């Protein structure tokens, strides 16, 4: 066994010890090294949300433990895993396009292993389509099968099998997955998996199952370790963090009590569960950004009801007003769906009114995408996609007008920025507490640190300024 390659933590966690499948895979990558002069290279690409990126980091962690290294070039890869998203149809089409493009690569390189996993792969009809029409794919596994990765790889490599693993049995949370994180500055920390809300347009509850929360102690320890390792931003993840079983404000308070130079973000929150206690916890905290990503989805109460969102716009605005009564300038961002089946133009205009009334620092807006198997897919829809596209542009235009006024509140002020990399217009870029892009000049050696930037100028996508204090 090629122990030298293993990460000590993972051995402590018992991932590899005494596990013969993984030992054989370690031997496989050793032999590969002897034969080719390099370790087998894995290309792992995650589409979609941060939860998916986090799953991808766990896959990479498992692969690294058995001796894989990584590439971002599919041409060089010996193993390609596309970790997919099913939230909207175009995300699915992108994946089909990408897999289609790999056909020739597989013909040239028959030993190449191609896998598709994640939300889209969990859907029966997708798996069937891949089985029938994408012969180049060796491995399809859903969101419950990450823990079977070694066994699946083993069966492909040694038993020449083609694997379809859509099992929904393993809903236990595996706390011992080693992760190869994409960033050294920002870390994703899932606190719960799945969703119980069944918004009528959404496929997530069908592909990620019911809510399961991680033990608070395990989350707190993970964050403590990340902060010790120098991570500056911790992003807590869940489809609806407010229904974390052990109490979300309590968890936030415990994480906030960790000493160190770091900030905490989290997403997503569901308005039906966003409480005053949550807002108070954010405002009174040391590390939590004074910002809430709170998707309202639609501005009409009738549409919200049809979406099964279980709040009214009045409820939503009460949260916003409460937060701002306690702290002026408390920042909100949101998700919006345009053109839910049956939404009229007048109802869509109510969505525009809400964005004007609230003043969001950013909106993530999408044209409704029909997901078969969801209740909304059965609803009559008389508005064509072209019209919906026009509504979306109207919404973005409205937001663009709002944003200039909103961003002007920063002019002349100092904001705290985590420096993330090279900028588009100035030397460096980062985000402030409100999650707004800030650009400024400075030396690359400060990437990964917090700086204060005095804002001088704004555009509709960013703030620009000068460092006042490092
Ligand atoms: N069509 C369009 N947007 C969707 N979302 C979820 N499902 C759909 C769908 N079927 C959006 C919601 C959600 C975000 C992650 O994706 O706005 O908050
Ligand atoms: Fe989908 Fe609603 Fe669950 Fe979010 S809360 S994942 S939109 S069902």
mmCIF file of N, CA and C in Angstrom, residues 233-287:
data_model
loop_
_atom_site.group_PDB
_atom_site.id
_atom_site.type_symbol
_atom_site.label_atom_id
_atom_site.label_comp_id
_atom_site.label_asym_id
_atom_site.label_seq_id
_atom_site.Cartn_x
_atom_site.Cartn_y
_atom_site.Cartn_z
ATOM 1 N N UNK A 233 -13.135 32.764 4.965
ATOM 2 C CA UNK A 233 -14.589 32.847 4.794
ATOM 3 C C UNK A 233 -15.178 31.447 4.876
ATOM 4 N N UNK A 234 -16.151 31.308 5.750
ATOM 5 C CA UNK A 234 -16.822 30.026 5.930
ATOM 6 C C UNK A 234 -18.243 30.186 5.419
ATOM 7 N N UNK A 235 -18.590 29.397 4.430
ATOM 8 C CA UNK A 235 -19.944 29.465 3.877
ATOM 9 C C UNK A 235 -20.718 28.221 4.323
ATOM 10 N N UNK A 236 -21.683 28.416 5.216
ATOM 11 C CA UNK A 236 -22.491 27.290 5.687
ATOM 12 C C UNK A 236 -23.576 27.010 4.651
ATOM 13 N N UNK A 237 -23.751 25.751 4.317
ATOM 14 C CA UNK A 237 -24.648 25.422 3.211
ATOM 15 C C UNK A 237 -25.797 24.501 3.609
ATOM 16 N N UNK A 238 -26.924 24.750 2.995
ATOM 17 C CA UNK A 238 -28.087 23.867 3.122
ATOM 18 C C UNK A 238 -29.152 24.402 2.198
ATOM 19 N N UNK A 239 -30.079 23.550 1.755
ATOM 20 C CA UNK A 239 -31.162 24.054 0.889
ATOM 21 C C UNK A 239 -32.017 25.031 1.674
ATOM 22 N N UNK A 240 -32.120 24.803 2.974
ATOM 23 C CA UNK A 240 -32.900 25.696 3.824
ATOM 24 C C UNK A 240 -32.287 25.665 5.214
ATOM 25 N N UNK A 241 -31.237 26.444 5.408
ATOM 26 C CA UNK A 241 -30.468 26.365 6.666
ATOM 27 C C UNK A 241 -31.338 26.679 7.887
ATOM 28 N N UNK A 242 -32.443 27.400 7.676
ATOM 29 C CA UNK A 242 -33.282 27.760 8.830
ATOM 30 C C UNK A 242 -34.030 26.580 9.424
ATOM 31 N N UNK A 243 -34.065 25.456 8.696
ATOM 32 C CA UNK A 243 -34.715 24.310 9.324
ATOM 33 C C UNK A 243 -33.674 23.292 9.804
ATOM 34 N N UNK A 244 -32.460 23.766 10.046
ATOM 35 C CA UNK A 244 -31.415 22.921 10.653
ATOM 36 C C UNK A 244 -31.974 22.329 11.961
ATOM 37 N N UNK A 245 -31.935 21.009 12.085
ATOM 38 C CA UNK A 245 -32.670 20.359 13.193
ATOM 39 C C UNK A 245 -32.229 20.790 14.575
ATOM 40 N N UNK A 246 -30.958 21.130 14.738
ATOM 41 C CA UNK A 246 -30.482 21.423 16.094
ATOM 42 C C UNK A 246 -30.550 22.926 16.398
ATOM 43 N N UNK A 247 -31.233 23.677 15.554
ATOM 44 C CA UNK A 247 -31.394 25.119 15.793
ATOM 45 C C UNK A 247 -30.314 25.908 15.083
ATOM 46 N N UNK A 248 -30.723 26.676 14.091
ATOM 47 C CA UNK A 248 -29.712 27.398 13.299
ATOM 48 C C UNK A 248 -29.105 28.588 14.048
ATOM 49 N N UNK A 249 -29.923 29.440 14.695
ATOM 50 C CA UNK A 249 -29.291 30.548 15.436
ATOM 51 C C UNK A 249 -28.283 30.038 16.471
ATOM 52 N N UNK A 250 -28.605 28.927 17.143
ATOM 53 C CA UNK A 250 -27.679 28.370 18.146
ATOM 54 C C UNK A 250 -26.371 27.970 17.474
ATOM 55 N N UNK A 251 -26.493 27.314 16.329
ATOM 56 C CA UNK A 251 -25.282 26.895 15.619
ATOM 57 C C UNK A 251 -24.450 28.121 15.236
ATOM 58 N N UNK A 252 -25.143 29.138 14.722
ATOM 59 C CA UNK A 252 -24.427 30.368 14.331
ATOM 60 C C UNK A 252 -23.689 30.963 15.520
ATOM 61 N N UNK A 253 -24.372 30.989 16.679
ATOM 62 C CA UNK A 253 -23.740 31.583 17.868
ATOM 63 C C UNK A 253 -22.489 30.797 18.250
ATOM 64 N N UNK A 254 -22.574 29.472 18.197
ATOM 65 C CA UNK A 254 -21.405 28.659 18.571
ATOM 66 C C UNK A 254 -20.248 28.910 17.616
ATOM 67 N N UNK A 255 -20.556 28.993 16.328
ATOM 68 C CA UNK A 255 -19.479 29.209 15.353
ATOM 69 C C UNK A 255 -18.913 30.615 15.512
ATOM 70 N N UNK A 256 -19.815 31.538 15.826
ATOM 71 C CA UNK A 256 -19.371 32.932 15.998
ATOM 72 C C UNK A 256 -18.433 33.083 17.191
ATOM 73 N N UNK A 257 -18.547 32.165 18.157
ATOM 74 C CA UNK A 257 -17.700 32.298 19.351
ATOM 75 C C UNK A 257 -16.270 31.811 19.085
ATOM 76 N N UNK A 258 -16.024 31.223 17.930
ATOM 77 C CA UNK A 258 -14.657 30.808 17.583
ATOM 78 C C UNK A 258 -13.826 32.068 17.329
ATOM 79 N N UNK A 259 -12.667 32.138 17.966
ATOM 80 C CA UNK A 259 -11.806 33.314 17.777
ATOM 81 C C UNK A 259 -11.056 33.211 16.458
ATOM 82 N N UNK A 260 -10.741 34.357 15.879
ATOM 83 C CA UNK A 260 -9.953 34.327 14.643
ATOM 84 C C UNK A 260 -10.425 35.390 13.680
ATOM 85 N N UNK A 261 -9.650 35.558 12.616
ATOM 86 C CA UNK A 261 -9.932 36.574 11.628
ATOM 87 C C UNK A 261 -10.662 35.919 10.458
ATOM 88 N N UNK A 262 -11.970 35.819 10.561
ATOM 89 C CA UNK A 262 -12.732 35.154 9.492
ATOM 90 C C UNK A 262 -14.149 35.699 9.477
ATOM 91 N N UNK A 263 -14.837 35.455 8.362
ATOM 92 C CA UNK A 263 -16.245 35.840 8.277
ATOM 93 C C UNK A 263 -17.106 34.609 7.988
ATOM 94 N N UNK A 264 -18.368 34.725 8.376
ATOM 95 C CA UNK A 264 -19.301 33.614 8.150
ATOM 96 C C UNK A 264 -20.403 34.080 7.208
ATOM 97 N N UNK A 265 -20.661 33.267 6.204
ATOM 98 C CA UNK A 265 -21.844 33.474 5.366
ATOM 99 C C UNK A 265 -22.659 32.189 5.414
ATOM 100 N N UNK A 266 -23.884 32.249 4.935
ATOM 101 C CA UNK A 266 -24.670 31.020 4.828
ATOM 102 C C UNK A 266 -25.729 31.185 3.760
ATOM 103 N N UNK A 267 -26.134 30.075 3.185
ATOM 104 C CA UNK A 267 -27.241 30.071 2.242
ATOM 105 C C UNK A 267 -27.748 28.654 2.015
ATOM 106 N N UNK A 268 -29.043 28.521 1.642
ATOM 107 C CA UNK A 268 -30.056 29.543 1.492
ATOM 108 C C UNK A 268 -31.003 29.538 2.688
ATOM 109 N N UNK A 269 -31.682 30.671 2.853
ATOM 110 C CA UNK A 269 -32.688 30.775 3.897
ATOM 111 C C UNK A 269 -34.054 30.771 3.240
ATOM 112 N N UNK A 270 -35.005 30.171 3.907
ATOM 113 C CA UNK A 270 -36.379 30.192 3.412
ATOM 114 C C UNK A 270 -37.151 31.237 4.208
ATOM 115 N N UNK A 271 -37.829 32.171 3.525
ATOM 116 C CA UNK A 271 -38.525 33.241 4.254
ATOM 117 C C UNK A 271 -39.526 32.723 5.288
ATOM 118 N N UNK A 272 -40.123 31.550 5.042
ATOM 119 C CA UNK A 272 -41.122 31.073 6.006
ATOM 120 C C UNK A 272 -40.477 30.754 7.354
ATOM 121 N N UNK A 273 -39.176 30.505 7.368
ATOM 122 C CA UNK A 273 -38.503 30.136 8.619
ATOM 123 C C UNK A 273 -37.508 31.186 9.102
ATOM 124 N N UNK A 274 -37.372 32.289 8.367
ATOM 125 C CA UNK A 274 -36.384 33.296 8.790
ATOM 126 C C UNK A 274 -36.982 34.103 9.942
ATOM 127 N N UNK A 275 -36.414 33.953 11.110
ATOM 128 C CA UNK A 275 -37.023 34.529 12.316
ATOM 129 C C UNK A 275 -36.316 35.815 12.741
ATOM 130 N N UNK A 276 -36.965 36.532 13.677
ATOM 131 C CA UNK A 276 -36.325 37.700 14.273
ATOM 132 C C UNK A 276 -35.057 37.260 14.991
ATOM 133 N N UNK A 277 -35.118 36.080 15.607
ATOM 134 C CA UNK A 277 -33.950 35.573 16.335
ATOM 135 C C UNK A 277 -32.752 35.422 15.385
ATOM 136 N N UNK A 278 -33.059 34.978 14.156
ATOM 137 C CA UNK A 278 -31.979 34.837 13.169
ATOM 138 C C UNK A 278 -31.353 36.202 12.873
ATOM 139 N N UNK A 279 -32.220 37.182 12.627
ATOM 140 C CA UNK A 279 -31.724 38.536 12.314
ATOM 141 C C UNK A 279 -30.916 39.077 13.499
ATOM 142 N N UNK A 280 -31.447 38.918 14.709
ATOM 143 C CA UNK A 280 -30.736 39.416 15.901
ATOM 144 C C UNK A 280 -29.375 38.749 16.019
ATOM 145 N N UNK A 281 -29.351 37.431 15.759
ATOM 146 C CA UNK A 281 -28.086 36.690 15.866
ATOM 147 C C UNK A 281 -27.060 37.254 14.886
ATOM 148 N N UNK A 282 -27.509 37.529 13.679
ATOM 149 C CA UNK A 282 -26.583 38.076 12.675
ATOM 150 C C UNK A 282 -26.063 39.435 13.145
ATOM 151 N N UNK A 283 -27.000 40.281 13.552
ATOM 152 C CA UNK A 283 -26.616 41.655 13.895
ATOM 153 C C UNK A 283 -25.688 41.700 15.113
ATOM 154 N N UNK A 284 -25.956 40.818 16.073
ATOM 155 C CA UNK A 284 -25.142 40.850 17.300
ATOM 156 C C UNK A 284 -23.831 40.079 17.181
ATOM 157 N N UNK A 285 -23.604 39.450 16.039
ATOM 158 C CA UNK A 285 -22.430 38.569 15.922
ATOM 159 C C UNK A 285 -21.144 39.347 15.645
ATOM 160 N N UNK A 286 -20.040 38.623 15.822
ATOM 161 C CA UNK A 286 -18.732 39.226 15.513
ATOM 162 C C UNK A 286 -18.320 38.922 14.068
ATOM 163 N N UNK A 287 -18.667 37.708 13.617
ATOM 164 C CA UNK A 287 -18.116 37.233 12.344
ATOM 165 C C UNK A 287 -19.117 37.132 11.194
#
